[in-house]
Amino acid sequence: MNVKKDNDFYLRTAFGLLDRDSDGHVTPAELQFMLRNLGIEVSDDLISDLIKDASKTGNGLIDENDFMQWVTKIQALQGLDVTTSGGDSEEEITRDLLAAFKVFDRDDNGYITRDELQAALEMIGEPVTDAQLNQVLALGDIDHDGRIDYEEFVKMLL
């Protein structure tokens, strides 16, 4: 696969996870739910602004096309220098990523298995279908060994 095809696959997978009821649209409630489960508290006003920015139809919903264009725009902006933003240090980010990995790696063997992934997602109130679980594993399991190691986990999140 080339980089564009990989990116499209990952974006479609992410959209599928956001679209909890599989109706082809992400609602403000679905976006808010996912962000809260990731530990990101966002006001309803900001959610509304994000949806407005992403939705080309102005109907308050994001379809897959809108989502892909929106995230591609964000990815392009990431190329800007953000080192002066006053954000977390590299050490803090590494510590947070390792802590997050350990939440999923319940037996502490250095890998996240399918069962561990499913248990962790259910624990945070995000029950997933087998198809969604397969999508997440396909997204993260770069070496196709059936499990996600720490490096793959970090690449999936960053």
XYZ file of C-alpha atoms in Angstrom:
158
model
C 0.000 0.000 0.000
C 1.145 3.517 -0.612
C 1.003 6.305 1.975
C -2.228 7.831 0.613
C -4.017 4.463 0.575
C -2.778 3.718 4.116
C -3.997 7.104 5.309
C -7.389 6.627 3.630
C -7.744 3.197 5.257
C -6.914 4.593 8.697
C -9.307 7.521 8.259
C -12.147 5.252 7.124
C -11.489 2.993 10.111
C -11.513 5.957 12.493
C -14.755 7.209 10.947
C -16.327 3.782 11.431
C -15.406 3.855 15.113
C -16.820 7.354 15.581
C -20.049 6.482 13.766
C -21.366 4.347 16.621
C -24.766 3.619 15.082
C -23.305 3.012 11.594
C -25.728 5.410 9.917
C -23.023 7.050 7.782
C -22.839 10.231 9.864
C -21.024 11.360 13.000
C -23.279 13.396 15.270
C -22.153 15.887 17.904
C -23.122 13.318 20.560
C -20.963 10.608 18.938
C -17.973 12.948 18.711
C -18.456 14.088 22.317
C -18.785 10.467 23.516
C -15.541 9.396 21.841
C -13.591 12.407 23.113
C -14.831 11.861 26.684
C -13.811 8.202 26.517
C -10.352 9.365 25.493
C -10.275 11.597 28.576
C -10.761 14.789 26.578
C -13.383 17.084 28.058
C -14.750 19.408 25.409
C -17.589 21.901 25.805
C -20.756 21.517 23.767
C -19.953 24.847 22.102
C -16.560 23.572 20.938
C -18.119 20.322 19.682
C -20.622 22.421 17.759
C -17.791 24.498 16.260
C -15.843 21.358 15.309
C -18.878 19.835 13.624
C -19.613 23.109 11.825
C -16.015 23.262 10.592
C -16.070 19.662 9.361
C -19.588 19.445 7.912
C -19.803 20.712 4.347
C -23.601 20.451 4.224
C -24.158 22.473 7.384
C -26.639 19.893 8.663
C -24.772 19.353 11.945
C -23.518 15.937 10.850
C -20.190 14.762 9.465
C -20.297 12.178 6.687
C -17.284 10.071 5.718
C -16.226 12.465 2.940
C -16.431 15.470 5.286
C -14.444 13.571 7.907
C -11.684 12.569 5.511
C -11.296 16.113 4.159
C -11.384 17.590 7.676
C -8.721 15.251 9.079
C -6.550 15.684 5.980
C -6.692 19.447 6.571
C -5.695 18.925 10.220
C -2.837 16.637 9.161
C -1.579 19.333 6.796
C -1.655 21.856 9.646
C 0.389 19.480 11.813
C 3.305 20.206 9.541
C 3.499 23.646 11.169
C 5.978 24.235 14.008
C 4.115 23.570 17.244
C 7.132 23.359 19.529
C 6.422 26.801 20.962
C 2.870 25.926 21.937
C 3.763 25.334 25.578
C 2.366 21.803 25.423
C 3.548 18.731 27.275
C 7.214 17.845 27.170
C 8.338 14.791 25.245
C 8.998 13.041 28.556
C 5.437 13.709 29.781
C 3.957 12.491 26.509
C 6.045 9.307 26.657
C 4.956 8.703 30.258
C 1.282 9.233 29.313
C 1.541 6.907 26.310
C 3.160 4.189 28.412
C 0.449 4.542 31.073
C -2.244 4.295 28.398
C -0.568 1.220 26.898
C -0.519 -0.475 30.314
C -4.280 0.076 30.668
C -4.750 -2.103 27.593
C -1.889 -4.575 28.271
C -3.597 -6.215 31.248
C -1.176 -9.140 31.636
C 1.842 -6.811 31.287
C 3.529 -8.942 28.612
C 4.268 -6.025 26.276
C 1.452 -6.738 23.831
C -2.218 -5.845 23.498
C -4.208 -8.849 22.340
C -7.649 -8.830 20.774
C -9.236 -9.883 24.087
C -7.355 -7.199 26.036
C -8.388 -4.566 23.521
C -12.019 -5.619 23.711
C -11.983 -5.692 27.532
C -10.384 -2.241 27.766
C -12.832 -0.678 25.312
C -15.783 -2.204 27.154
C -14.325 -0.995 30.464
C -14.431 2.618 29.242
C -17.999 2.190 28.046
C -17.213 1.589 24.391
C -18.668 -1.803 23.460
C -17.487 -2.771 19.993
C -18.653 -5.190 17.357
C -16.322 -7.853 15.993
C -16.002 -5.820 12.790
C -14.990 -2.683 14.717
C -12.517 -4.678 16.802
C -11.006 -6.090 13.605
C -10.721 -2.541 12.217
C -8.844 -1.317 15.289
C -6.526 -4.323 15.192
C -5.893 -3.819 11.471
C -5.117 -0.172 12.175
C -2.654 -0.894 14.969
C -1.116 -4.273 14.160
C 1.485 -3.069 11.679
C 3.522 -6.298 11.609
C 0.370 -8.465 11.354
C 1.258 -10.753 14.267
C -2.234 -10.552 15.763
C -1.325 -8.213 18.596
C -0.247 -4.616 19.144
C 3.116 -3.860 20.734
C 4.072 -0.531 22.310
C 5.675 0.895 19.148
C 2.590 0.037 17.090
C 0.371 1.551 19.795
C 2.311 4.825 19.703
C 2.238 4.969 15.881
C -1.512 4.378 15.928
C -2.087 7.275 18.332
C 0.382 9.821 16.955
